[in-house]
C-alpha cells in the first residue's frame, strides 16, 4: 500500500464512529508460497556446517562440479529468501486466500482490502496488515481466518505500523504519528556521533525580501562533488524523504529542492544538506 493510502486509512478510522485500529504481522511470509515449478541451486560442501552435513548425510549426495569443488544440488519447491519471485508468489497466494473469505481488493486503491459484507477494511504492506474495524467480532473473523494458514502476531493497540509509532486517542478521535528517535539517528549518521550542531530555525536559509523587481537567483558556480559525496547527498535525501512524507511535512519543500539536484550535487548542495541537518537537530 502507498503511504498516502495508509494515512487515508488512519483518517478514515478517526472519522468512522466507534472504529478502531489494530495491526497484524504474518510470520515467515516469503516461505509459504509453493513454486509453480522447482528451482535448483548447488551449494559448496565447504559452506555447509559439519553438523548439518552429518545429520543429513550430505556426503552421500555431493559431487564434484566442473571446477572440481564438492557441491550438493538442492531442489527448491517452496518460497525462500533470495528468490526474486518469492514475494510475488506469496502475495498472490495471500490474495487468493483472502478472496475465499470474501475480502476483496478495492478496485481503485491497490493493497487496500474490504470485506463484502462486514464493516472491516485493511491496508497491506508485504505481510503487515493495518486493520480498521468497528466490531471486535469482525476483527476476530479476520484473525481466525488467517490463523488457518499463517502464524501471525496481533497488536490490538495498533501502536506501530510501517515504521510509524501510532498513539490513538479514541475518545478525542485523534492520532499522534511519530518515528521516535529516527531524526536524531539520521543526524548522527550523516554528521557524526560527536558533531556539534548550531541552533537552526528553518529547513533552508532565508532569502532577504526585496520589494519591486525581484533579482534573479544567483547561479550555483561551486564545483561538482566527487561520487562518494554525491552518494552521501542521495543518502540524506533517501533517509529523510520518507520521514518528511510520513511525519514532518515542514521538510518536504527543502527535500524536494535538494532531491532535484542529487545526481549532480555541488558543494553548495552539500552545504544546504548540512544546514538542513542542523535544522533537524534543532527540532528532532
GROMACS .gro file of C-alpha atoms in nm:
model
  284
    1UNK     CA    1   0.000   0.000   0.000
    2UNK     CA    2   0.115   0.355  -0.063
    3UNK     CA    3   0.195   0.582   0.229
    4UNK     CA    4  -0.085   0.813   0.116
    5UNK     CA    5  -0.328   0.520   0.121
    6UNK     CA    6  -0.220   0.421   0.472
    7UNK     CA    7  -0.260   0.776   0.605
    8UNK     CA    8  -0.603   0.795   0.442
    9UNK     CA    9  -0.694   0.476   0.630
   10UNK     CA   10  -0.579   0.640   0.956
   11UNK     CA   11  -0.809   0.937   0.886
   12UNK     CA   12  -1.093   0.703   0.792
   13UNK     CA   13  -1.053   0.524   1.126
   14UNK     CA   14  -1.074   0.854   1.316
   15UNK     CA   15  -1.378   0.977   1.125
   16UNK     CA   16  -1.574   0.650   1.138
   17UNK     CA   17  -1.786   0.630   1.455
   18UNK     CA   18  -1.659   0.365   1.700
   19UNK     CA   19  -1.387   0.247   1.460
   20UNK     CA   20  -1.053   0.126   1.598
   21UNK     CA   21  -0.721   0.017   1.451
   22UNK     CA   22  -0.508  -0.293   1.502
   23UNK     CA   23  -0.204  -0.439   1.327
   24UNK     CA   24  -0.121  -0.795   1.219
   25UNK     CA   25   0.217  -0.932   1.114
   26UNK     CA   26   0.245  -1.264   0.930
   27UNK     CA   27   0.541  -1.484   1.022
   28UNK     CA   28   0.770  -1.637   0.756
   29UNK     CA   29   0.553  -1.487   0.482
   30UNK     CA   30   0.803  -1.545   0.198
   31UNK     CA   31   0.837  -1.914   0.292
   32UNK     CA   32   0.469  -2.001   0.248
   33UNK     CA   33   0.441  -1.986  -0.132
   34UNK     CA   34   0.455  -2.300  -0.346
   35UNK     CA   35   0.663  -2.255  -0.661
   36UNK     CA   36   0.485  -2.338  -0.990
   37UNK     CA   37   0.795  -2.535  -1.092
   38UNK     CA   38   1.104  -2.632  -0.890
   39UNK     CA   39   1.420  -2.422  -0.879
   40UNK     CA   40   1.767  -2.566  -0.827
   41UNK     CA   41   2.084  -2.445  -0.659
   42UNK     CA   42   2.423  -2.602  -0.594
   43UNK     CA   43   2.582  -2.523  -0.256
   44UNK     CA   44   2.952  -2.597  -0.197
   45UNK     CA   45   3.001  -2.856   0.075
   46UNK     CA   46   3.253  -2.621   0.241
   47UNK     CA   47   2.972  -2.368   0.301
   48UNK     CA   48   2.756  -2.616   0.496
   49UNK     CA   49   2.822  -2.664   0.871
   50UNK     CA   50   2.969  -3.005   0.954
   51UNK     CA   51   2.686  -3.098   1.194
   52UNK     CA   52   2.432  -3.037   0.914
   53UNK     CA   53   2.637  -3.249   0.672
   54UNK     CA   54   2.650  -3.536   0.922
   55UNK     CA   55   2.282  -3.512   1.021
   56UNK     CA   56   2.154  -3.525   0.662
   57UNK     CA   57   2.435  -3.742   0.516
   58UNK     CA   58   2.522  -3.483   0.253
   59UNK     CA   59   2.843  -3.668   0.165
   60UNK     CA   60   2.615  -3.925   0.002
   61UNK     CA   61   2.471  -3.659  -0.233
   62UNK     CA   62   2.778  -3.447  -0.303
   63UNK     CA   63   2.961  -3.449  -0.636
   64UNK     CA   64   3.244  -3.251  -0.791
   65UNK     CA   65   3.141  -2.968  -1.021
   66UNK     CA   66   3.329  -2.854  -1.332
   67UNK     CA   67   3.583  -2.674  -1.112
   68UNK     CA   68   3.646  -2.985  -0.906
   69UNK     CA   69   3.468  -2.849  -0.598
   70UNK     CA   70   3.236  -3.071  -0.394
   71UNK     CA   71   2.879  -2.939  -0.409
   72UNK     CA   72   2.530  -3.057  -0.317
   73UNK     CA   73   2.240  -2.993  -0.554
   74UNK     CA   74   1.915  -2.883  -0.387
   75UNK     CA   75   1.564  -2.878  -0.528
   76UNK     CA   76   1.356  -2.580  -0.409
   77UNK     CA   77   0.979  -2.626  -0.410
   78UNK     CA   78   0.870  -2.350  -0.169
   79UNK     CA   79   0.944  -1.979  -0.144
   80UNK     CA   80   1.269  -1.874   0.019
   81UNK     CA   81   1.465  -1.555   0.080
   82UNK     CA   82   1.668  -1.453  -0.224
   83UNK     CA   83   1.429  -1.591  -0.486
   84UNK     CA   84   1.321  -1.282  -0.683
   85UNK     CA   85   0.967  -1.412  -0.740
   86UNK     CA   86   0.907  -1.550  -0.388
   87UNK     CA   87   0.743  -1.227  -0.269
   88UNK     CA   88   0.513  -1.208  -0.570
   89UNK     CA   89   0.403  -1.570  -0.535
   90UNK     CA   90   0.341  -1.531  -0.161
   91UNK     CA   91   0.138  -1.217  -0.229
   92UNK     CA   92  -0.074  -1.388  -0.495
   93UNK     CA   93  -0.141  -1.682  -0.264
   94UNK     CA   94  -0.248  -1.442   0.010
   95UNK     CA   95  -0.482  -1.254  -0.228
   96UNK     CA   96  -0.650  -1.578  -0.333
   97UNK     CA   97  -0.677  -1.689   0.030
   98UNK     CA   98  -0.839  -1.358   0.131
   99UNK     CA   99  -1.083  -1.390  -0.158
  100UNK     CA  100  -1.207  -1.724  -0.022
  101UNK     CA  101  -1.308  -1.537   0.296
  102UNK     CA  102  -1.482  -1.258   0.099
  103UNK     CA  103  -1.207  -0.998   0.135
  104UNK     CA  104  -1.170  -0.816  -0.198
  105UNK     CA  105  -0.909  -0.565  -0.311
  106UNK     CA  106  -1.051  -0.217  -0.367
  107UNK     CA  107  -1.059  -0.154  -0.745
  108UNK     CA  108  -0.900   0.194  -0.733
  109UNK     CA  109  -0.677   0.156  -0.425
  110UNK     CA  110  -0.412  -0.116  -0.464
  111UNK     CA  111  -0.334  -0.321  -0.149
  112UNK     CA  112  -0.645  -0.194   0.031
  113UNK     CA  113  -0.899  -0.467   0.110
  114UNK     CA  114  -1.262  -0.460   0.225
  115UNK     CA  115  -1.498  -0.737   0.326
  116UNK     CA  116  -1.804  -0.788   0.107
  117UNK     CA  117  -2.050  -0.752   0.397
  118UNK     CA  118  -1.864  -0.681   0.723
  119UNK     CA  119  -1.755  -0.325   0.820
  120UNK     CA  120  -1.382  -0.404   0.821
  121UNK     CA  121  -1.101  -0.298   0.589
  122UNK     CA  122  -0.721  -0.307   0.592
  123UNK     CA  123  -0.413  -0.193   0.408
  124UNK     CA  124  -0.143  -0.447   0.325
  125UNK     CA  125   0.229  -0.371   0.310
  126UNK     CA  126   0.401  -0.703   0.223
  127UNK     CA  127   0.293  -0.909   0.528
  128UNK     CA  128   0.186  -0.624   0.759
  129UNK     CA  129  -0.187  -0.555   0.799
  130UNK     CA  130  -0.322  -0.222   0.921
  131UNK     CA  131  -0.682  -0.305   1.010
  132UNK     CA  132  -0.976  -0.069   1.065
  133UNK     CA  133  -1.268  -0.239   1.238
  134UNK     CA  134  -1.589  -0.127   1.409
  135UNK     CA  135  -1.694  -0.452   1.579
  136UNK     CA  136  -1.446  -0.676   1.759
  137UNK     CA  137  -1.615  -0.986   1.618
  138UNK     CA  138  -1.516  -0.874   1.266
  139UNK     CA  139  -1.152  -0.839   1.373
  140UNK     CA  140  -1.165  -1.190   1.520
  141UNK     CA  141  -1.315  -1.314   1.193
  142UNK     CA  142  -1.009  -1.189   1.000
  143UNK     CA  143  -0.760  -1.312   1.260
  144UNK     CA  144  -0.917  -1.659   1.286
  145UNK     CA  145  -0.925  -1.690   0.906
  146UNK     CA  146  -0.555  -1.602   0.874
  147UNK     CA  147  -0.460  -1.843   1.153
  148UNK     CA  148  -0.583  -2.136   0.943
  149UNK     CA  149  -0.291  -2.075   0.702
  150UNK     CA  150  -0.037  -1.845   0.869
  151UNK     CA  151   0.134  -1.783   1.200
  152UNK     CA  152   0.075  -1.421   1.297
  153UNK     CA  153   0.134  -1.160   1.564
  154UNK     CA  154  -0.158  -0.939   1.672
  155UNK     CA  155  -0.128  -0.590   1.825
  156UNK     CA  156  -0.474  -0.479   1.936
  157UNK     CA  157  -0.336  -0.138   2.030
  158UNK     CA  158  -0.220  -0.067   1.674
  159UNK     CA  159   0.088   0.103   1.819
  160UNK     CA  160   0.329   0.058   1.527
  161UNK     CA  161   0.283   0.022   1.152
  162UNK     CA  162   0.530   0.055   0.860
  163UNK     CA  163   0.785   0.215   1.092
  164UNK     CA  164   0.540   0.471   1.235
  165UNK     CA  165   0.467   0.499   1.607
  166UNK     CA  166   0.090   0.548   1.649
  167UNK     CA  167  -0.074   0.688   1.962
  168UNK     CA  168  -0.451   0.659   1.928
  169UNK     CA  169  -0.696   0.860   2.138
  170UNK     CA  170  -1.036   0.714   2.054
  171UNK     CA  171  -1.217   0.945   2.298
  172UNK     CA  172  -1.088   1.260   2.125
  173UNK     CA  173  -1.068   1.081   1.784
  174UNK     CA  174  -0.709   1.194   1.730
  175UNK     CA  175  -0.388   1.021   1.631
  176UNK     CA  176  -0.030   1.128   1.702
  177UNK     CA  177   0.217   0.991   1.445
  178UNK     CA  178   0.591   0.985   1.509
  179UNK     CA  179   0.909   0.796   1.431
  180UNK     CA  180   1.072   0.810   1.771
  181UNK     CA  181   1.447   0.868   1.757
  182UNK     CA  182   1.457   0.848   1.375
  183UNK     CA  183   1.554   1.210   1.309
  184UNK     CA  184   1.846   1.226   1.554
  185UNK     CA  185   1.969   0.887   1.438
  186UNK     CA  186   1.996   1.036   1.089
  187UNK     CA  187   2.178   1.346   1.218
  188UNK     CA  188   2.437   1.129   1.396
  189UNK     CA  189   2.470   0.905   1.090
  190UNK     CA  190   2.543   1.190   0.847
  191UNK     CA  191   2.719   1.445   1.071
  192UNK     CA  192   2.894   1.202   1.304
  193UNK     CA  193   2.803   1.094   1.659
  194UNK     CA  194   3.004   1.373   1.824
  195UNK     CA  195   2.915   1.657   1.586
  196UNK     CA  196   2.827   1.993   1.743
  197UNK     CA  197   2.514   2.141   1.587
  198UNK     CA  198   2.411   2.505   1.566
  199UNK     CA  199   2.051   2.612   1.652
  200UNK     CA  200   1.882   2.649   1.311
  201UNK     CA  201   1.518   2.753   1.280
  202UNK     CA  202   1.427   2.683   0.917
  203UNK     CA  203   1.495   2.394   0.677
  204UNK     CA  204   1.668   2.633   0.434
  205UNK     CA  205   1.846   2.969   0.468
  206UNK     CA  206   1.611   3.263   0.435
  207UNK     CA  207   1.624   3.494   0.132
  208UNK     CA  208   1.613   3.867   0.201
  209UNK     CA  209   1.287   4.019   0.075
  210UNK     CA  210   1.339   4.289  -0.190
  211UNK     CA  211   1.021   4.466  -0.294
  212UNK     CA  212   0.963   4.565  -0.654
  213UNK     CA  213   1.153   4.385  -0.928
  214UNK     CA  214   1.291   4.057  -0.796
  215UNK     CA  215   1.656   3.993  -0.887
  216UNK     CA  216   1.732   3.651  -1.038
  217UNK     CA  217   1.859   3.386  -0.800
  218UNK     CA  218   2.239   3.363  -0.808
  219UNK     CA  219   2.373   3.073  -1.016
  220UNK     CA  220   2.548   2.788  -0.839
  221UNK     CA  221   2.909   2.803  -0.958
  222UNK     CA  222   3.056   2.577  -0.689
  223UNK     CA  223   3.242   2.261  -0.803
  224UNK     CA  224   3.069   1.929  -0.861
  225UNK     CA  225   3.120   1.682  -0.576
  226UNK     CA  226   3.310   1.355  -0.617
  227UNK     CA  227   3.086   1.049  -0.649
  228UNK     CA  228   3.134   0.939  -0.286
  229UNK     CA  229   2.998   1.272  -0.156
  230UNK     CA  230   2.718   1.275  -0.418
  231UNK     CA  231   2.608   0.938  -0.279
  232UNK     CA  232   2.607   1.088   0.070
  233UNK     CA  233   2.371   1.364  -0.050
  234UNK     CA  234   2.149   1.098  -0.208
  235UNK     CA  235   2.151   0.902   0.119
  236UNK     CA  236   2.040   1.209   0.314
  237UNK     CA  237   1.752   1.266   0.073
  238UNK     CA  238   1.652   0.900   0.084
  239UNK     CA  239   1.667   0.887   0.463
  240UNK     CA  240   1.464   1.198   0.537
  241UNK     CA  241   1.217   1.200   0.247
  242UNK     CA  242   1.014   0.912   0.394
  243UNK     CA  243   1.019   1.082   0.735
  244UNK     CA  244   0.904   1.409   0.578
  245UNK     CA  245   0.617   1.241   0.392
  246UNK     CA  246   0.510   1.035   0.692
  247UNK     CA  247   0.561   1.267   0.990
  248UNK     CA  248   0.702   1.616   0.930
  249UNK     CA  249   0.580   1.794   0.614
  250UNK     CA  250   0.778   2.111   0.703
  251UNK     CA  251   1.077   1.932   0.547
  252UNK     CA  252   0.911   1.841   0.218
  253UNK     CA  253   0.987   2.156   0.015
  254UNK     CA  254   1.353   2.155   0.111
  255UNK     CA  255   1.389   1.782   0.050
  256UNK     CA  256   1.229   1.829  -0.293
  257UNK     CA  257   1.470   2.110  -0.381
  258UNK     CA  258   1.777   1.909  -0.280
  259UNK     CA  259   1.638   1.597  -0.446
  260UNK     CA  260   1.619   1.765  -0.790
  261UNK     CA  261   1.998   1.815  -0.778
  262UNK     CA  262   2.104   1.496  -0.605
  263UNK     CA  263   2.253   1.332  -0.917
  264UNK     CA  264   2.470   1.640  -0.997
  265UNK     CA  265   2.529   1.766  -0.645
  266UNK     CA  266   2.772   2.052  -0.591
  267UNK     CA  267   2.946   2.189  -0.282
  268UNK     CA  268   2.657   2.436  -0.241
  269UNK     CA  269   2.409   2.146  -0.235
  270UNK     CA  270   2.624   1.972   0.026
  271UNK     CA  271   2.621   2.292   0.234
  272UNK     CA  272   2.242   2.301   0.206
  273UNK     CA  273   2.231   1.943   0.336
  274UNK     CA  274   2.444   2.041   0.635
  275UNK     CA  275   2.215   2.339   0.707
  276UNK     CA  276   1.914   2.107   0.686
  277UNK     CA  277   2.070   1.858   0.928
  278UNK     CA  278   2.129   2.136   1.181
  279UNK     CA  279   1.758   2.223   1.149
  280UNK     CA  280   1.665   1.859   1.214
  281UNK     CA  281   1.887   1.854   1.522
  282UNK     CA  282   1.719   2.173   1.648
  283UNK     CA  283   1.368   2.027   1.604
  284UNK     CA  284   1.417   1.648   1.627
   0.00000   0.00000   0.00000
